[in-house]
Short mmCIF file of C-alpha atoms in Angstrom, two decimals:
data_model
loop_
_atom_site.label_atom_id
_atom_site.label_comp_id
_atom_site.label_asym_id
_atom_site.label_seq_id
_atom_site.Cartn_x
_atom_site.Cartn_y
_atom_site.Cartn_z
CA THR A 169 -21.37 -3.82 15.50
CA THR A 170 -18.56 -1.47 16.57
CA ASN A 171 -19.21 2.17 17.48
CA LEU A 172 -17.56 4.41 14.87
CA PHE A 173 -18.32 7.54 16.91
CA THR A 174 -15.56 6.87 19.48
CA PRO A 175 -11.78 6.43 19.03
CA GLU A 176 -11.93 3.09 20.85
CA GLY A 177 -14.72 1.90 18.59
CA ARG A 178 -12.85 2.88 15.46
CA LEU A 179 -9.61 1.21 16.62
CA GLU A 180 -11.57 -1.96 17.38
CA HIS A 181 -13.33 -1.77 14.02
CA VAL A 182 -10.00 -1.75 12.11
CA LYS A 183 -8.80 -4.66 14.27
CA SER A 184 -11.97 -6.66 13.49
CA ARG A 185 -11.54 -6.03 9.77
CA VAL A 186 -7.90 -7.20 9.88
CA ASP A 187 -8.90 -10.29 11.88
CA ALA A 188 -11.62 -11.18 9.35
CA ALA A 189 -9.54 -10.65 6.19
CA ASP A 190 -7.64 -13.29 4.25
CA PHE A 191 -3.95 -12.38 3.92
CA SER A 192 -2.82 -15.89 2.96
CA PRO A 193 -1.21 -14.86 -0.40
CA LEU A 194 1.50 -13.17 1.69
CA SER A 195 2.50 -16.48 3.29
CA LYS A 196 2.42 -18.56 0.09
CA LEU A 197 5.57 -20.63 -0.39
CA ILE A 198 7.43 -21.09 -3.67
CA LEU A 199 10.51 -22.98 -4.76
CA LYS A 200 13.52 -20.71 -5.15
CA ARG A 201 16.94 -21.43 -6.65
CA LEU A 202 19.77 -20.21 -4.41
CA ASP A 203 23.07 -18.76 -5.59
CA ASP A 204 24.80 -22.11 -5.08
CA GLY A 205 22.24 -23.87 -7.27
CA GLN A 206 20.31 -25.46 -4.42
CA ILE A 207 16.50 -25.34 -4.31
CA ALA A 208 14.77 -23.97 -1.21
CA LEU A 209 11.31 -22.93 -0.10
CA ASP A 210 10.71 -19.23 0.36
CA ILE A 211 7.80 -16.79 0.60
CA ASP A 212 6.46 -15.72 -2.80
CA PRO A 213 8.04 -12.24 -3.36
CA ASN A 214 5.12 -11.25 -5.58
CA GLY A 215 2.32 -12.25 -3.25
CA ILE A 216 -0.40 -9.61 -3.26
CA VAL A 217 -3.63 -9.18 -1.29
CA VAL A 218 -6.62 -7.16 -2.55
CA ILE A 219 -9.54 -6.68 -0.13
CA ASP A 220 -12.62 -4.73 -1.18
CA ASN A 221 -14.98 -2.93 1.21
CA PHE A 222 -12.31 -3.17 3.88
CA LEU A 223 -13.49 -0.50 6.31
CA GLY A 224 -17.10 0.15 5.21
CA ASN A 225 -18.77 3.21 3.71
CA ASP A 226 -19.04 5.30 6.88
CA LEU A 227 -15.44 5.16 7.96
CA ILE A 228 -13.89 5.43 4.47
CA THR A 229 -16.09 8.47 3.74
CA SER A 230 -14.95 10.16 6.96
CA MET A 231 -11.29 9.35 6.18
CA ARG A 232 -11.61 10.87 2.71
CA ALA A 233 -13.10 14.04 4.23
CA GLU A 234 -10.08 14.25 6.57
CA ALA A 235 -7.73 13.74 3.61
CA LEU A 236 -9.43 16.53 1.67
CA SER A 237 -9.06 18.85 4.67
CA LEU A 238 -5.29 18.23 4.66
CA MET A 239 -4.67 19.14 1.00
CA SER A 240 -3.44 22.64 1.86
CA LYS A 241 -0.64 21.08 3.94
CA MET A 242 0.50 18.67 1.22
CA VAL A 243 3.63 19.27 -0.88
CA PRO A 244 4.85 17.97 -4.26
CA SER A 245 5.66 14.31 -3.82
CA GLN A 246 9.28 13.20 -3.98
CA SER A 247 10.19 9.65 -4.89
CA THR A 248 13.05 7.56 -6.22
CA ARG A 249 13.47 5.30 -9.21
CA TRP A 250 16.14 3.03 -10.69
CA ASP A 251 18.09 4.68 -13.50
CA GLU A 252 19.46 2.17 -16.00
CA GLU A 253 21.96 4.63 -17.49
CA THR A 254 23.73 5.39 -14.22
CA GLN A 255 22.84 2.09 -12.55
CA SER A 256 21.73 3.93 -9.45
CA VAL A 257 18.68 5.11 -7.54
CA ILE A 258 17.84 8.71 -8.38
CA PRO A 259 15.26 11.10 -6.83
CA TYR A 260 12.55 12.76 -8.85
CA GLU A 261 9.38 14.80 -8.28
CA LYS A 262 6.17 13.09 -9.28
CA LYS A 263 4.09 15.13 -11.70
CA GLY A 264 0.74 16.24 -10.29
CA VAL A 265 1.13 14.29 -7.04
CA LEU A 266 0.97 15.91 -3.59
CA SER A 267 1.76 14.08 -0.39
CA MET A 268 2.41 14.33 3.33
CA GLN A 269 3.13 12.10 6.28
CA ILE A 270 0.35 11.60 8.80
CA GLU A 271 1.81 12.41 12.21
CA GLY A 272 0.65 11.37 15.64
CA GLY A 273 0.89 13.64 18.62
CA THR A 274 -1.66 16.21 19.77
CA ALA A 275 -1.64 18.40 16.64
CA GLY A 276 -1.49 15.52 14.18
CA TYR A 277 -4.31 13.64 15.86
CA ALA A 278 -6.50 16.75 16.08
CA ALA A 279 -6.08 17.31 12.31
CA SER A 280 -6.97 13.78 11.21
CA PRO A 281 -8.02 11.49 14.08
CA ARG A 282 -9.48 8.74 11.89
CA LEU A 283 -6.40 8.53 9.66
CA VAL A 284 -4.13 8.30 12.72
CA GLU A 285 -6.31 5.64 14.38
CA TYR A 286 -6.44 3.58 11.18
CA ILE A 287 -2.64 3.63 10.82
CA VAL A 288 -2.02 2.70 14.46
CA SER A 289 -4.56 -0.13 14.53
CA LEU A 290 -3.59 -1.52 11.11
CA THR A 291 0.10 -1.57 12.03
CA ASN A 292 -0.44 -3.28 15.35
CA ASN A 293 -2.97 -5.85 14.26
CA LEU A 294 -1.73 -6.75 10.79
CA SER A 295 1.85 -7.24 12.02
CA ARG A 296 0.71 -9.50 14.85
CA LYS A 297 -1.51 -11.54 12.55
CA LEU A 298 1.19 -12.07 9.93
CA ASN A 299 3.95 -12.76 12.44
CA GLN A 300 2.04 -15.85 13.52
CA VAL A 301 2.38 -17.49 10.11
CA LEU A 302 5.55 -16.03 8.56
CA PRO A 303 9.20 -17.14 8.91
CA ASP A 304 11.36 -15.04 11.23
CA ALA A 305 13.04 -13.19 8.37
CA TYR A 306 9.63 -11.76 7.40
CA HIS A 307 8.55 -10.72 10.90
CA LEU A 308 7.27 -7.17 11.29
CA ALA A 309 7.59 -4.60 14.05
CA THR A 310 4.26 -4.26 15.83
CA GLU A 311 4.55 -0.60 16.93
CA GLU A 312 6.59 1.01 14.14
CA GLN A 313 5.55 2.23 10.70
CA THR A 314 5.99 4.99 8.23
CA ASN A 315 3.24 6.33 6.02
CA LYS A 316 2.23 8.70 3.26
CA LEU A 317 -1.02 10.25 2.25
CA ALA A 318 -0.84 11.02 -1.48
CA VAL A 319 -3.25 12.58 -3.93
CA CYS A 320 -3.07 12.44 -7.73
CA LEU A 321 -4.53 15.70 -8.96
CA GLY A 322 -5.75 14.08 -12.16
CA ASP A 323 -3.78 15.79 -14.91
CA GLY A 324 -2.17 12.59 -16.15
CA SER A 325 -0.14 12.09 -12.98
CA TYR A 326 1.44 8.65 -12.70
CA TYR A 327 4.06 6.64 -10.80
CA ASP A 328 7.05 5.15 -12.61
CA LYS A 329 7.76 1.43 -12.36
CA HIS A 330 9.55 0.80 -9.07
CA ILE A 331 10.04 -1.30 -5.93
CA ASP A 332 9.13 0.60 -2.76
CA ASN A 333 12.30 -0.45 -0.95
CA LEU A 334 15.30 -1.25 -3.12
CA GLY A 335 17.19 -2.69 -0.17
CA GLY A 336 19.14 -1.69 2.89
CA SER A 337 20.12 -4.19 5.53
CA SER A 338 22.04 -1.90 7.85
CA ASP A 339 20.51 -0.19 10.87
CA ALA A 340 20.46 3.07 8.95
CA GLY A 341 18.95 1.47 5.85
CA ASP A 342 15.35 1.54 4.65
CA GLN A 343 13.51 -0.98 6.83
CA ARG A 344 10.14 -0.89 5.07
CA LYS A 345 9.05 -4.52 4.60
CA LEU A 346 5.29 -4.59 3.89
CA THR A 347 3.20 -2.03 1.99
CA ALA A 348 -0.51 -1.63 2.83
CA LEU A 349 -2.33 1.00 0.79
CA ILE A 350 -5.99 1.91 0.98
CA TYR A 351 -7.86 3.97 -1.58
CA LEU A 352 -9.92 6.81 -0.17
CA GLN A 353 -12.21 7.26 -3.19
CA PRO A 354 -15.95 7.33 -2.60
CA PRO A 355 -17.13 3.76 -1.96
CA ASN A 356 -19.11 3.60 -5.21
CA SER A 357 -16.19 4.89 -7.32
CA HIS A 358 -16.07 1.90 -9.67
CA ASN A 359 -19.57 0.41 -9.48
CA GLY A 360 -20.59 -1.61 -12.53
CA GLN A 361 -17.03 -2.26 -13.65
CA ALA A 362 -15.02 -5.49 -13.83
CA THR A 363 -13.72 -6.75 -10.49
CA TYR A 364 -10.30 -7.97 -9.37
CA PRO A 365 -8.47 -9.95 -10.75
CA ASN A 366 -10.13 -9.22 -14.10
CA GLU A 367 -9.61 -5.43 -14.18
CA LYS A 368 -7.89 -3.63 -17.07
CA VAL A 369 -6.57 -0.09 -17.46
CA GLU A 370 -8.89 0.27 -20.46
CA ASP A 371 -11.94 -0.21 -18.23
CA ASP A 372 -11.94 3.38 -16.95
CA PRO A 373 -10.74 6.61 -18.62
CA ARG A 374 -9.95 8.03 -15.17
CA GLY A 375 -7.03 5.61 -14.95
CA GLY A 376 -4.88 5.56 -11.84
CA TYR A 377 -4.56 1.76 -11.94
CA PHE A 378 -1.99 0.00 -9.77
CA ARG A 379 -0.09 -2.42 -12.05
CA ALA A 380 1.77 -5.34 -10.47
CA TYR A 381 4.43 -6.91 -12.72
CA ASP A 382 5.12 -10.66 -12.91
CA VAL A 383 1.83 -11.32 -11.13
CA PRO A 384 0.55 -13.99 -11.02
CA GLU A 385 3.32 -15.41 -13.25
CA VAL A 386 6.52 -14.05 -14.78
CA GLY A 387 5.62 -11.84 -17.73
CA ASP A 388 2.07 -11.14 -16.51
CA VAL A 389 0.77 -7.73 -15.44
CA THR A 390 -2.12 -7.58 -12.96
CA CYS A 391 -4.16 -4.35 -13.02
CA ILE A 392 -5.87 -3.15 -9.86
CA ALA A 393 -8.37 -0.28 -9.98
CA PRO A 394 -8.21 2.47 -7.31
CA ARG A 395 -11.59 1.39 -6.04
CA GLY A 396 -12.84 3.24 -2.97
CA ASP A 397 -12.27 1.30 0.30
CA ARG A 398 -9.95 -1.18 -1.36
CA LEU A 399 -6.90 -2.40 0.60
CA VAL A 400 -3.87 -3.59 -1.39
CA VAL A 401 -0.99 -5.29 0.51
CA PHE A 402 2.37 -6.54 -0.87
CA TRP A 403 6.05 -6.94 -0.01
CA SER A 404 7.78 -3.54 -0.10
CA ASP A 405 11.20 -5.00 -0.99
CA SER A 406 10.26 -7.19 -3.94
CA LEU A 407 7.06 -6.30 -5.87
CA VAL A 408 7.66 -4.28 -9.06
CA HIS A 409 4.71 -1.96 -9.74
CA ASP A 410 3.64 1.36 -11.20
CA VAL A 411 0.50 3.50 -11.47
CA SER A 412 -1.07 4.35 -14.82
CA PRO A 413 -1.85 8.02 -15.67
CA SER A 414 -4.66 9.39 -13.54
CA PHE A 415 -7.38 11.83 -14.67
CA ALA A 416 -10.04 13.59 -12.60
CA PRO A 417 -12.99 15.01 -14.57
CA ASN A 418 -14.52 16.18 -11.26
CA LYS A 419 -13.56 16.54 -7.60
CA ASP A 420 -14.84 13.10 -6.61
CA ASP A 421 -12.36 11.57 -9.05
CA ILE A 422 -9.23 12.94 -7.33
CA ARG A 423 -7.29 9.80 -6.39
CA PHE A 424 -6.30 9.57 -2.72
CA ALA A 425 -4.20 6.70 -1.42
CA LEU A 426 -3.05 6.26 2.16
CA THR A 427 0.01 4.03 2.33
CA THR A 428 1.25 2.45 5.54
CA TRP A 429 4.62 0.73 5.47
CA LEU A 430 5.20 -1.87 8.14
CA VAL A 431 8.89 -2.21 8.95
CA ALA A 432 11.05 -5.28 9.53
CA ASP A 433 11.33 -6.57 13.07
CA LYS A 434 14.58 -5.28 14.54
CA LYS A 435 15.73 -8.70 15.77
CA THR A 436 14.86 -11.10 12.99
CA GLY A 437 13.43 -9.19 10.03
CA GLU A 438 15.45 -8.94 6.82
CA ILE A 439 15.20 -6.63 3.81
CA LYS A 440 15.95 -8.17 0.42
CA GLY A 441 18.63 -6.58 -1.73
CA THR A 442 17.61 -5.81 -5.31
CA ASP A 443 19.13 -7.89 -8.11
#
């Protein structure tokens, strides 16, 4: 059993959870038709991993407490979406969503040590684990990431349908390759309800469901509840998803999600362009 009272113990705990988890859907191969009509094997662009009870009650409870303590520093969340009319990516402000980036350094670490440790250990250990089984074009940087702590205030706030990274292959482009989000709700947030992959938005009036499109097959929609201590991992440059309207009858129902984006390896990693 790791010691959650020390930084070293918490870093090792996250590593052990990554080591024990099954991320095989991210390395699943599918047949893909190329532009010239040829058929080739490629990684399933809609592979998704859902892991419940990822960190355990003690650590996820402490991380939620840190997130709550940061709310006064959070600002209205900006995002982008595809606009059919202009055929371009446009910025917009998400209704009822606040967010901030978790920073390292002395001040950042002092404000939220467990959140910083989680991000550092997840980035390092998940990238190394996946790089062992993925083709070079999917390799991830082991020391780099970007992140966002977001909270839906519960007044019907939602996320439009989008892909996290719409593409950018240049050095200056968006290099986010893999999205790993963890829900910081209380661990018992959805006790007694249906479990993945049989969850439906109608199961819970609080909403806030992650909806993955064309999963597991084209035309399907897979609903994923914002269950406390649930890790959801998917390809940033290919999975179309949204979040259903979120409601918070009481403080415990405010929906926190900490997203860590692992970035493409500088030498071999590639970001897909959007069709």
